[in-house]
CSV table of C-alpha atoms in Angstrom, one decimal:
chain,number,residue,atom,x,y,z
A,271,MET,CA,0.1,0.0,0.0
A,272,SER,CA,1.2,3.5,-0.8
A,273,ARG,CA,2.0,6.1,1.9
A,274,SER,CA,0.4,8.8,-0.1
A,275,VAL,CA,-2.7,10.6,1.0
A,276,ALA,CA,-4.4,9.6,-2.3
A,277,PRO,CA,-7.4,7.5,-1.7
A,278,VAL,CA,-7.1,3.8,-2.1
A,279,GLN,CA,-9.5,1.5,-3.8
A,280,ALA,CA,-10.7,-1.3,-1.5
A,281,SER,CA,-10.0,-3.9,-4.2
A,282,ALA,CA,-6.2,-3.0,-3.8
A,283,ILE,CA,-6.2,-4.0,-0.3
A,284,GLU,CA,-5.6,-7.8,0.4
A,285,ARG,CA,-6.5,-7.8,4.0
A,286,ALA,CA,-8.0,-5.7,6.6
A,287,GLU,CA,-6.5,-5.7,10.0
A,288,ALA,CA,-9.9,-5.1,11.5
A,289,GLU,CA,-13.5,-4.1,10.8
A,290,ALA,CA,-16.1,-2.1,12.5
A,291,ASP,CA,-19.3,-0.3,11.6
A,292,VAL,CA,-17.7,3.0,12.3
A,293,LEU,CA,-14.1,3.9,12.3
A,294,VAL,CA,-13.1,7.1,14.5
A,295,VAL,CA,-9.6,8.4,13.4
A,296,GLY,CA,-8.3,10.5,16.3
A,297,LEU,CA,-9.0,10.3,20.1
A,298,GLY,CA,-9.3,13.8,21.3
A,299,CYS,CA,-12.6,15.3,22.6
A,300,ALA,CA,-14.3,15.2,19.2
A,301,GLY,CA,-13.2,11.5,18.6
A,302,ALA,CA,-14.3,10.5,22.1
A,303,ALA,CA,-17.7,12.1,21.6
A,304,ALA,CA,-18.2,10.5,18.2
A,305,ALA,CA,-17.3,7.1,19.5
A,306,VAL,CA,-19.6,7.4,22.5
A,307,GLU,CA,-22.6,8.4,20.4
A,308,ALA,CA,-22.0,5.9,17.6
A,309,ALA,CA,-21.8,3.1,20.0
A,310,ALA,CA,-25.1,4.4,21.8
A,311,ALA,CA,-26.7,4.3,18.4
A,312,GLY,CA,-25.9,0.6,18.0
A,313,ALA,CA,-22.9,0.6,16.0
A,314,SER,CA,-19.7,-1.4,16.7
A,315,VAL,CA,-16.9,1.2,16.9
A,316,LEU,CA,-13.1,1.1,16.3
A,317,VAL,CA,-11.0,4.2,17.3
A,318,LEU,CA,-7.7,4.6,15.8
A,319,GLU,CA,-5.2,6.9,17.6
A,320,ARG,CA,-1.7,7.9,16.3
A,321,ALA,CA,-0.1,8.4,19.7
A,322,SER,CA,0.6,5.7,22.2
A,323,GLY,CA,-2.5,6.9,24.4
A,324,PRO,CA,-5.6,9.0,24.0
A,325,GLY,CA,-6.2,12.5,24.7
A,326,GLY,CA,-4.5,14.6,22.0
A,327,SER,CA,-4.4,18.4,22.3
A,328,SER,CA,-7.6,18.2,24.2
A,329,ALA,CA,-6.0,16.5,27.2
A,330,GLN,CA,-3.4,19.3,27.3
A,331,SER,CA,-6.0,22.1,27.3
A,332,GLY,CA,-7.5,24.1,30.2
A,333,GLY,CA,-10.6,22.0,29.8
A,334,GLU,CA,-13.2,24.9,29.4
A,335,LEU,CA,-16.4,24.1,27.8
A,336,TYR,CA,-18.5,27.1,26.5
A,337,LEU,CA,-21.9,26.1,27.5
A,338,GLY,CA,-25.0,28.2,28.5
A,339,GLY,CA,-28.7,28.7,27.9
A,340,GLY,CA,-29.4,28.0,31.6
A,341,THR,CA,-27.2,25.1,32.8
A,342,SER,CA,-27.5,24.0,36.5
A,343,VAL,CA,-24.2,25.5,37.3
A,344,GLN,CA,-25.4,28.9,36.0
A,345,LYS,CA,-28.7,28.6,38.0
A,346,ALA,CA,-26.7,27.6,41.2
A,347,CYS,CA,-24.5,30.7,40.9
A,348,GLY,CA,-27.5,33.0,40.4
A,349,PHE,CA,-27.5,33.5,36.7
A,350,ASP,CA,-30.5,33.4,34.2
A,351,ASP,CA,-29.5,32.5,30.7
A,352,ASP,CA,-31.3,31.5,27.6
A,353,ALA,CA,-30.1,30.2,24.0
A,354,GLU,CA,-30.9,33.4,22.3
A,355,SER,CA,-28.5,35.4,24.6
A,356,MET,CA,-25.9,32.8,24.1
A,357,PHE,CA,-26.3,32.9,20.4
A,358,ALA,CA,-26.2,36.7,20.3
A,359,TYR,CA,-22.8,36.9,22.2
A,360,LEU,CA,-21.2,34.2,20.2
A,361,ARG,CA,-22.3,35.4,16.9
A,362,ALA,CA,-20.6,38.8,17.8
A,363,ALA,CA,-17.5,37.3,19.5
A,364,LEU,CA,-16.9,34.6,17.0
A,365,GLY,CA,-17.6,36.8,14.0
A,366,PRO,CA,-17.5,38.0,11.5
A,367,HIS,CA,-18.5,35.1,9.5
A,368,ALA,CA,-19.5,32.6,12.3
A,369,ASP,CA,-21.4,29.6,11.0
A,370,GLU,CA,-24.8,30.6,12.2
A,371,GLU,CA,-26.6,27.4,11.3
A,372,LYS,CA,-24.1,25.5,13.5
A,373,LEU,CA,-23.9,28.1,16.1
A,374,ARG,CA,-27.9,28.2,16.6
A,375,LEU,CA,-27.9,24.4,17.0
A,376,TYR,CA,-25.1,24.5,19.4
A,377,CYS,CA,-26.7,27.2,21.5
A,378,GLU,CA,-30.2,25.5,21.5
A,379,GLY,CA,-28.6,22.2,22.4
A,380,SER,CA,-26.2,23.5,25.0
A,381,VAL,CA,-28.1,22.6,28.3
A,382,GLU,CA,-28.7,19.0,27.0
A,383,HIS,CA,-24.9,19.0,26.2
A,384,PHE,CA,-23.9,19.9,29.5
A,385,GLU,CA,-25.9,17.4,31.1
A,386,TRP,CA,-24.4,14.8,28.6
A,387,PHE,CA,-21.0,15.7,30.3
A,388,ARG,CA,-22.4,15.4,33.7
A,389,ALA,CA,-23.9,12.0,32.9
A,390,LEU,CA,-20.4,10.8,31.9
A,391,GLY,CA,-19.2,11.8,35.3
A,392,VAL,CA,-17.5,15.1,34.5
A,393,PRO,CA,-17.5,17.0,37.8
A,394,PHE,CA,-18.5,20.7,37.8
A,395,GLN,CA,-18.3,22.8,41.0
A,396,GLU,CA,-21.2,25.3,41.4
A,397,THR,CA,-19.2,28.3,42.1
A,398,LEU,CA,-18.1,31.3,40.0
A,399,PHE,CA,-14.6,32.6,39.4
A,400,ASP,CA,-15.4,36.3,39.3
A,401,ALA,CA,-12.2,37.8,37.7
A,402,PRO,CA,-10.5,38.2,34.3
A,403,THR,CA,-8.2,35.3,33.7
A,404,TRP,CA,-6.9,32.8,31.1
A,405,MET,CA,-7.7,29.8,33.4
A,406,PRO,CA,-8.5,29.8,37.1
A,407,LEU,CA,-6.0,28.0,39.3
A,408,THR,CA,-9.1,26.9,41.4
A,409,THR,CA,-11.9,24.2,41.1
A,410,ASP,CA,-14.6,26.9,40.4
A,411,GLY,CA,-17.0,25.5,37.8
A,412,LEU,CA,-17.9,28.9,36.1
A,413,MET,CA,-16.0,31.8,34.7
A,414,TRP,CA,-16.6,34.9,32.7
A,415,LEU,CA,-15.2,34.8,29.0
A,416,GLY,CA,-15.7,38.4,28.0
A,417,GLU,CA,-19.4,38.4,28.1
A,418,ASN,CA,-19.5,41.4,30.6
A,419,ALA,CA,-16.8,43.4,28.5
A,420,TRP,CA,-17.6,46.1,25.9
A,421,PRO,CA,-18.9,46.0,23.2
A,422,TYR,CA,-20.4,42.5,24.0
A,423,ASP,CA,-22.2,43.6,27.1
A,424,HIS,CA,-24.2,46.0,24.7
A,425,GLN,CA,-25.0,43.3,22.2
A,426,ALA,CA,-26.1,40.4,24.6
A,427,ARG,CA,-27.1,40.1,28.2
A,428,PRO,CA,-23.9,39.6,30.2
A,429,VAL,CA,-23.9,36.0,31.6
A,430,PRO,CA,-20.8,33.9,32.3
A,431,ARG,CA,-20.7,30.6,30.3
A,432,GLY,CA,-17.3,29.2,30.7
A,433,HIS,CA,-17.8,25.9,32.4
A,434,ARG,CA,-14.7,24.1,33.9
A,435,PRO,CA,-14.4,20.6,35.2
A,436,ALA,CA,-13.5,20.6,38.8
A,437,ALA,CA,-9.8,20.6,38.6
A,438,PRO,CA,-7.3,23.4,39.5
A,439,GLY,CA,-5.6,24.9,36.4
A,440,PHE,CA,-5.5,22.7,33.5
A,441,ALA,CA,-8.5,20.6,33.5
A,442,GLY,CA,-8.3,19.0,30.1
A,443,GLY,CA,-6.6,15.9,31.3
A,444,LEU,CA,-9.8,15.3,33.7
A,445,LEU,CA,-12.2,16.0,30.9
A,446,MET,CA,-10.4,13.5,28.6
A,447,GLU,CA,-10.2,11.0,31.3
A,448,ARG,CA,-13.9,10.8,31.7
A,449,LEU,CA,-14.6,10.9,28.0
A,450,VAL,CA,-12.1,8.0,27.2
A,451,GLY,CA,-13.7,6.1,30.2
A,452,ALA,CA,-17.0,6.5,28.5
A,453,VAL,CA,-15.5,5.3,25.1
A,454,CYS,CA,-14.4,2.2,26.8
A,455,GLY,CA,-17.7,1.8,28.7
A,456,ALA,CA,-19.7,2.0,25.5
A,457,GLY,CA,-17.8,-0.9,24.1
A,458,ALA,CA,-15.8,0.8,21.5
A,459,ARG,CA,-12.3,-0.6,20.8
A,460,ILE,CA,-9.2,1.6,20.8
A,461,GLU,CA,-6.0,0.9,18.8
A,462,ASN,CA,-3.2,3.1,19.8
A,463,ASP,CA,0.0,3.8,17.7
A,464,VAL,CA,-1.9,3.8,14.3
A,465,ARG,CA,-1.2,6.6,12.0
A,466,ALA,CA,-3.9,6.8,9.3
A,467,ALA,CA,-2.5,7.6,5.9
A,468,ALA,CA,-5.3,7.4,3.4
A,469,LEU,CA,-9.0,6.8,2.9
A,470,VAL,CA,-10.2,3.6,1.3
A,471,VAL,CA,-13.1,4.0,-1.3
A,472,GLU,CA,-15.4,1.2,-2.5
A,473,ASP,CA,-18.2,1.8,-5.0
A,474,GLY,CA,-17.9,5.6,-4.5
A,475,ARG,CA,-18.2,5.4,-0.7
A,476,VAL,CA,-15.5,5.9,2.0
A,477,ALA,CA,-15.1,2.4,3.4
A,478,GLY,CA,-12.1,2.6,5.6
A,479,VAL,CA,-8.5,3.8,6.0
A,480,THR,CA,-5.0,2.7,5.3
A,481,ALA,CA,-2.4,3.3,8.0
A,482,ARG,CA,1.0,2.7,9.5
A,483,ARG,CA,1.6,0.9,12.7
A,484,PHE,CA,5.0,0.0,14.0
A,485,GLY,CA,6.6,0.4,10.5
A,486,ALA,CA,4.1,-1.7,8.7
A,487,ASP,CA,1.3,-1.0,6.3
A,488,VAL,CA,-2.2,-1.9,7.6
A,489,ALA,CA,-5.8,-1.2,6.6
A,490,PHE,CA,-9.1,-1.0,8.6
A,491,ARG,CA,-12.5,-1.3,7.1
A,492,ALA,CA,-15.7,0.6,8.0
A,493,ARG,CA,-19.0,-0.9,7.1
A,494,ARG,CA,-21.1,2.5,7.7
A,495,GLY,CA,-18.7,5.3,8.0
A,496,VAL,CA,-15.4,7.0,8.9
A,497,VAL,CA,-15.3,9.9,11.2
A,498,LEU,CA,-12.1,12.1,11.1
A,499,THR,CA,-11.4,13.9,14.4
A,500,THR,CA,-7.6,14.3,13.6
A,501,GLY,CA,-7.2,17.7,14.8
A,502,GLY,CA,-6.2,20.9,13.1
A,503,PHE,CA,-2.9,21.8,11.1
A,504,VAL,CA,-0.8,24.2,13.3
A,505,ASP,CA,2.0,21.7,13.3
A,506,ASP,CA,2.3,21.7,9.5
A,507,GLU,CA,4.4,24.7,8.4
A,508,ALA,CA,3.6,24.2,4.7
A,509,MET,CA,-0.1,24.2,5.4
A,510,LEU,CA,0.3,27.4,7.7
A,511,ALA,CA,2.2,29.2,4.9
A,512,ALA,CA,-0.5,28.3,2.4
A,513,HIS,CA,-3.6,29.0,4.6
A,514,ALA,CA,-2.8,30.7,7.9
A,515,PRO,CA,0.5,32.6,7.7
A,516,VAL,CA,-0.5,34.8,10.6
A,517,LEU,CA,0.6,31.9,12.8
A,518,LEU,CA,4.1,31.5,11.4
A,519,GLY,CA,6.9,32.1,13.8
A,520,HIS,CA,4.5,32.0,16.8
A,521,GLY,CA,4.2,29.1,19.3
A,522,LYS,CA,1.8,26.3,18.8
A,523,VAL,CA,-1.0,25.2,21.1
A,524,SER,CA,-0.9,21.5,20.4
A,525,ASP,CA,0.4,18.1,21.5
A,526,GLY,CA,2.6,17.9,18.3
A,527,GLY,CA,0.1,15.9,16.3
A,528,ASP,CA,-2.1,18.7,14.7
A,529,ASP,CA,-0.5,18.2,11.2
A,530,GLY,CA,-3.6,18.4,9.0
A,531,SER,CA,-3.5,14.8,8.1
A,532,GLY,CA,-7.2,14.2,8.2
A,533,ILE,CA,-7.7,17.3,6.2
A,534,ARG,CA,-5.2,16.3,3.5
A,535,MET,CA,-6.7,12.7,3.3
A,536,ALA,CA,-10.1,14.1,2.8
A,537,THR,CA,-9.1,16.8,0.3
A,538,ALA,CA,-7.3,14.3,-1.7
A,539,LEU,CA,-10.7,12.7,-2.3
A,540,GLY,CA,-12.2,16.0,-3.4
A,541,ALA,CA,-13.5,17.3,0.0
A,542,ALA,CA,-14.0,21.2,0.4
A,543,THR,CA,-12.4,23.1,3.1
A,544,ARG,CA,-13.7,26.2,4.9
A,545,ARG,CA,-12.3,29.1,6.8
A,546,MET,CA,-8.6,27.8,6.5
A,547,GLY,CA,-7.3,31.2,7.5
A,548,SER,CA,-9.2,31.4,10.8
A,549,VAL,CA,-7.0,30.9,13.9
A,550,GLN,CA,-6.9,31.5,17.6
A,551,VAL,CA,-3.8,33.2,19.0
A,552,ALA,CA,-3.0,33.7,22.7
A,553,LEU,CA,-0.6,36.3,24.1
A,554,THR,CA,1.0,35.3,27.4
A,555,ALA,CA,0.0,38.4,29.0
A,556,LEU,CA,-1.5,38.3,32.4
A,557,PRO,CA,-5.2,39.1,32.4
A,558,ALA,CA,-5.3,40.0,36.0
A,559,ALA,CA,-2.5,42.6,35.4
A,560,ALA,CA,-3.8,44.0,32.2
A,561,VAL,CA,-7.0,44.8,33.6
A,562,ARG,CA,-5.4,46.8,36.4
A,563,GLY,CA,-3.2,48.8,33.9
A,564,VAL,CA,-2.9,49.2,30.3
A,565,LEU,CA,-1.8,46.9,27.4
A,566,VAL,CA,0.2,48.8,24.8
A,567,ASN,CA,1.9,48.1,21.5
A,568,ALA,CA,5.5,48.8,20.6
A,569,VAL,CA,4.9,52.6,20.2
A,570,GLY,CA,3.2,52.9,23.5
A,571,GLN,CA,-0.5,53.0,22.3
A,572,ARG,CA,-3.6,51.2,23.8
A,573,PHE,CA,-5.6,49.5,21.3
A,574,ILE,CA,-8.3,47.6,23.2
A,575,ASN,CA,-10.2,47.5,26.4
A,576,GLU,CA,-8.0,45.4,28.8
A,577,ASP,CA,-11.0,43.7,30.4
A,578,VAL,CA,-12.0,41.9,27.3
A,579,TYR,CA,-11.6,38.1,26.9
A,580,PRO,CA,-7.9,37.7,26.7
A,581,GLY,CA,-7.9,35.9,23.5
A,582,LEU,CA,-9.5,38.9,21.9
A,583,PHE,CA,-6.8,41.3,23.0
A,584,SER,CA,-4.3,38.6,22.0
A,585,SER,CA,-5.8,38.5,18.5
A,586,ALA,CA,-6.0,42.3,18.3
A,587,ALA,CA,-2.3,42.5,19.3
A,588,VAL,CA,-0.8,39.8,17.1
A,589,LYS,CA,-2.9,40.5,14.0
A,590,HIS,CA,-3.1,44.2,14.0
A,591,GLN,CA,-0.5,45.9,16.3
A,592,PRO,CA,3.3,46.3,16.1
A,593,GLY,CA,5.1,44.3,18.7
A,594,PRO,CA,6.6,43.7,21.3
A,595,TRP,CA,3.5,44.2,23.3
A,596,TRP,CA,3.6,45.4,27.0
A,597,VAL,CA,1.5,45.4,30.2
A,598,VAL,CA,2.1,48.5,32.1
A,599,VAL,CA,0.9,48.6,35.7
A,600,ASP,CA,1.8,50.6,39.0
A,601,GLU,CA,2.7,49.3,42.3
A,602,ALA,CA,-0.8,49.5,43.9
A,603,GLY,CA,-2.3,47.6,40.9
A,604,TRP,CA,0.5,44.9,40.9
A,605,GLU,CA,0.1,44.4,44.7
A,606,SER,CA,-3.7,43.9,44.5
A,607,ILE,CA,-3.6,40.8,42.4
A,608,PRO,CA,-4.4,37.8,44.3
A,609,ALA,CA,-1.4,35.4,44.5
A,610,GLY,CA,-3.3,32.6,42.8
A,611,ASP,CA,-3.8,34.9,39.8
A,612,LEU,CA,-0.1,35.8,39.3
A,613,TRP,CA,1.0,32.5,37.4
A,614,GLY,CA,4.5,33.0,38.5
A,615,VAL,CA,4.8,36.1,36.4
A,616,ARG,CA,7.1,39.0,37.6
A,617,PRO,CA,7.6,42.4,36.0
A,618,ARG,CA,10.5,42.7,33.6
A,619,TYR,CA,11.2,46.4,34.1
A,620,ALA,CA,10.4,48.9,36.8
A,621,ALA,CA,10.8,52.6,37.0
A,622,GLU,CA,9.8,55.7,39.0
A,623,THR,CA,8.4,57.6,35.9
A,624,ILE,CA,6.8,56.7,32.8
A,625,ALA,CA,9.5,58.5,30.9
A,626,GLU,CA,12.0,56.2,32.5
A,627,LEU,CA,10.0,53.1,31.6
A,628,GLU,CA,9.4,54.0,28.0
A,629,ALA,CA,13.1,54.5,27.6
A,630,GLU,CA,13.8,50.9,29.1
A,631,LEU,CA,11.1,49.5,26.6
A,632,GLY,CA,12.4,51.3,23.7
A,633,ILE,CA,9.2,53.1,23.0
A,634,PRO,CA,9.4,56.5,21.4
A,635,ALA,CA,9.9,59.4,23.8
A,636,GLY,CA,6.7,60.9,25.1
A,637,ALA,CA,4.4,58.2,23.5
A,638,LEU,CA,3.9,56.1,26.6
A,639,GLU,CA,3.6,59.2,28.6
A,640,ALA,CA,0.8,60.5,26.4
A,641,THR,CA,-1.1,57.3,26.6
A,642,VAL,CA,-0.9,57.2,30.5
A,643,MET,CA,-1.8,60.9,30.7
A,644,VAL,CA,-5.0,60.5,28.8
A,645,TYR,CA,-5.8,57.2,30.5
A,646,ASN,CA,-5.3,58.7,33.9
A,647,ARG,CA,-7.4,61.8,33.1
A,648,HIS,CA,-10.4,59.8,32.2
A,649,ALA,CA,-9.8,57.0,34.9
A,650,ALA,CA,-10.1,59.8,37.7
A,651,ALA,CA,-13.7,60.4,36.5
A,652,GLY,CA,-14.3,56.5,36.1
A,653,GLU,CA,-14.5,56.7,32.4
A,654,ASP,CA,-12.7,55.1,29.5
A,655,PRO,CA,-14.3,56.9,26.3
A,656,LEU,CA,-11.6,55.6,24.0
A,657,PHE,CA,-12.0,51.8,24.7
A,658,HIS,CA,-14.7,51.6,27.4
A,659,LYS,CA,-13.1,49.4,30.0
A,660,ASN,CA,-15.5,48.8,32.8
A,661,ALA,CA,-15.4,51.4,35.5
A,662,GLU,CA,-14.7,48.6,38.1
A,663,TRP,CA,-11.1,48.4,36.8
A,664,LEU,CA,-10.4,52.3,36.2
A,665,ARG,CA,-8.0,53.9,38.4
A,666,PRO,CA,-5.3,56.4,37.7
A,667,LEU,CA,-1.8,54.9,37.5
A,668,GLU,CA,0.6,56.4,40.0
A,669,PRO,CA,4.4,55.7,40.4
A,670,PRO,CA,6.3,53.6,40.8
A,671,PHE,CA,5.4,51.6,37.6
A,672,ALA,CA,6.3,48.2,36.0
A,673,ALA,CA,6.1,46.5,32.7
A,674,LEU,CA,5.4,42.9,32.0
A,675,ASP,CA,6.8,41.2,29.0
A,676,PRO,CA,4.5,38.5,27.4
A,677,ARG,CA,7.6,37.0,25.6
A,678,LEU,CA,8.8,35.9,29.0
A,679,GLY,CA,5.7,33.4,29.4
A,680,PHE,CA,4.4,32.4,32.6
A,681,ALA,CA,6.2,31.2,35.8
A,682,SER,CA,9.5,32.5,34.4
A,683,GLY,CA,10.7,35.4,36.7
A,684,ARG,CA,12.2,38.8,35.7
A,685,ASP,CA,15.6,37.6,34.8
A,686,ALA,CA,14.4,35.2,32.1
A,687,THR,CA,15.2,35.7,28.4
A,688,PRO,CA,12.5,36.6,26.1
A,689,GLN,CA,11.6,33.4,23.9
A,690,GLY,CA,9.7,33.9,20.6
A,691,THR,CA,7.0,36.4,20.3
A,692,GLY,CA,5.0,35.8,23.3
A,693,ALA,CA,2.0,34.3,21.3
A,694,ALA,CA,0.9,31.0,20.5
A,695,GLY,CA,-2.0,29.6,18.6
A,696,PHE,CA,-3.9,27.0,16.7
A,697,THR,CA,-6.1,26.7,13.6
A,698,LEU,CA,-9.9,26.8,13.5
A,699,GLY,CA,-10.6,26.1,9.7
A,700,GLY,CA,-11.0,22.7,8.2
A,701,LEU,CA,-13.2,20.4,6.3
A,702,HIS,CA,-16.5,21.7,5.1
A,703,THR,CA,-19.3,19.7,6.8
A,704,THR,CA,-23.0,19.7,7.4
A,705,VAL,CA,-24.4,20.1,10.9
A,706,ASP,CA,-24.3,16.3,11.1
A,707,GLY,CA,-20.6,16.1,10.2
A,708,ALA,CA,-21.1,14.9,6.8
A,709,VAL,CA,-18.0,16.0,4.7
A,710,LEU,CA,-18.9,17.9,1.5
A,711,ASP,CA,-16.9,17.9,-1.8
A,712,VAL,CA,-16.2,21.1,-3.6
A,713,SER,CA,-19.6,20.9,-5.5
A,714,GLY,CA,-21.4,20.9,-2.1
A,715,THR,CA,-22.3,17.1,-2.4
A,716,GLU,CA,-21.9,14.9,0.7
A,717,ILE,CA,-19.0,12.4,0.3
A,718,ARG,CA,-20.8,9.1,1.3
A,719,GLY,CA,-19.4,7.5,4.5
A,720,LEU,CA,-17.1,10.4,5.3
A,721,PHE,CA,-17.6,12.5,8.4
A,722,ALA,CA,-15.5,14.9,10.4
A,723,ALA,CA,-15.6,17.0,13.6
A,724,GLY,CA,-13.5,19.0,15.9
A,725,ARG,CA,-10.6,20.9,14.5
A,726,ALA,CA,-10.3,18.8,11.4
A,727,SER,CA,-13.5,20.6,10.3
A,728,ALA,CA,-14.7,24.0,10.2
A,729,GLY,CA,-17.0,24.5,13.2
A,730,ILE,CA,-18.9,27.4,14.6
A,731,HIS,CA,-16.1,29.9,14.4
A,732,GLY,CA,-15.7,32.8,12.1
A,733,GLU,CA,-12.7,34.9,12.6
A,734,GLY,CA,-13.0,35.0,16.3
A,735,TYR,CA,-12.5,32.8,19.2
A,736,ILE,CA,-13.7,32.3,22.9
A,737,SER,CA,-12.2,29.7,25.2
A,738,GLY,CA,-14.3,26.7,25.5
A,739,THR,CA,-15.7,26.9,21.9
A,740,SER,CA,-13.2,24.4,20.6
A,741,LEU,CA,-13.8,21.6,23.2
A,742,GLY,CA,-17.4,22.7,23.2
A,743,ASP,CA,-18.2,22.5,19.4
A,744,GLY,CA,-15.8,19.6,19.0
A,745,THR,CA,-17.8,17.4,21.4
A,746,PHE,CA,-21.1,18.8,20.3
A,747,PHE,CA,-20.6,18.1,16.6
A,748,GLY,CA,-18.5,15.1,17.3
A,749,ARG,CA,-21.6,13.6,18.9
A,750,ARG,CA,-23.7,14.4,15.9
A,751,ALA,CA,-21.1,13.0,13.4
A,752,GLY,CA,-20.9,9.9,15.4
A,753,ARG,CA,-24.7,9.3,15.4
A,754,ALA,CA,-24.8,10.1,11.6
A,755,ALA,CA,-22.0,7.7,10.8
A,756,ALA,CA,-23.6,5.0,12.8
A,757,THR,CA,-27.0,5.3,11.1
A,758,GLY,CA,-25.4,5.8,7.6
A,759,ALA,CA,-27.1,4.2,4.5
A,760,ASP,CA,-25.4,1.7,2.1
A,761,ARG,CA,-24.2,-0.6,4.7
A,762,ARG,CA,-22.3,-3.7,3.6
A,763,PRO,CA,-23.7,-7.0,4.7
């Protein structure tokens, strides 16, 4: 068998290593959800994972799930929510060009999806983390993700919707532990160390995959359908250069396996892609510090309200502002940050005056002084007419001052050497699919027997991103893809 991604005819395969009703390729959150639902629909399921164990990038994530509409956690924390308010916020925050058909289904099914996680044993604590952060180092089950920041607080009723499994810090491991347990409990079989190479086609229908395992060529057959949940393409430099060059040179939010393999396998069969230039990029700027000060570009200018979801200020910085970028705070603001929100970060520079600080930062003389002067004048009146930061966080900055360098990363200390740009990201575009995960060809026709979910597909996102919408839409549409594959037509006897 060839190692090319070109599709292989079933007649060219002498022997299949194994056969199942549904093959799921990739065992991150989307693959786990697809496997659980396919098995629940009565299909035999075989999951192929390229690594030596399950989890993928999902297991290394913060574990946030963007869910709302009135979950039990929201209600316990005193918040009323509905699908329409959730839809209004996400349409704005994930746009422009969010997939409104998928997004509406996601919002309308969000409460049920939350209960699905709970039924699988994912624990959620019914408490709120009520401060800006990338990820709480607590077990709080609910957090704000920019819903209460301008302009979104004027476009939708502000309600926190970031749901987190009850683990301090990175909760992706706990989430995947429960999802993989559900896969095994549903009777699905998992084969590790299997790297899918190409799709197998029989009578115009996808009927399996070829793969490599321990240096040998193998093949696996699917009687009903193949679900590609292989992740995005941030680890493939050629694909980034072709589709999402904004991420070139930045760090990668990945386990190292997001190389676009599933996307390439499907496009070799004529599959269409969508929004391949859409990305998420995260700046390792401390939200708890940024909100207490000002976030500025290389010429000392503010460019956004610092209380917005940190992924949005990151995107604004990396995509539209000259770097390096700096968070400038004063001593009182820095000392007011709770120890648990510091993430080991320390200021890189300190100075008695803004003029001294801008000289240290290499900012043109007078530029940062002008920015802070305007900020302070309005903050003294509890206003931010330029960027509309919430009055809760407005206070004139007073000496001494400090600057935090996102290039140092977290938990690095002031004497660390800057590494890279201070930004890291992943891709959001992928295969064009229906709401049930069926992969479409370039003419808009469903490719029989082929499904996709997670970051191998283009989900609900347009050009924006909010934490929890990758794990959220990956599992939500992974479930739909698994069910659709399990109930597919043209089954072989």
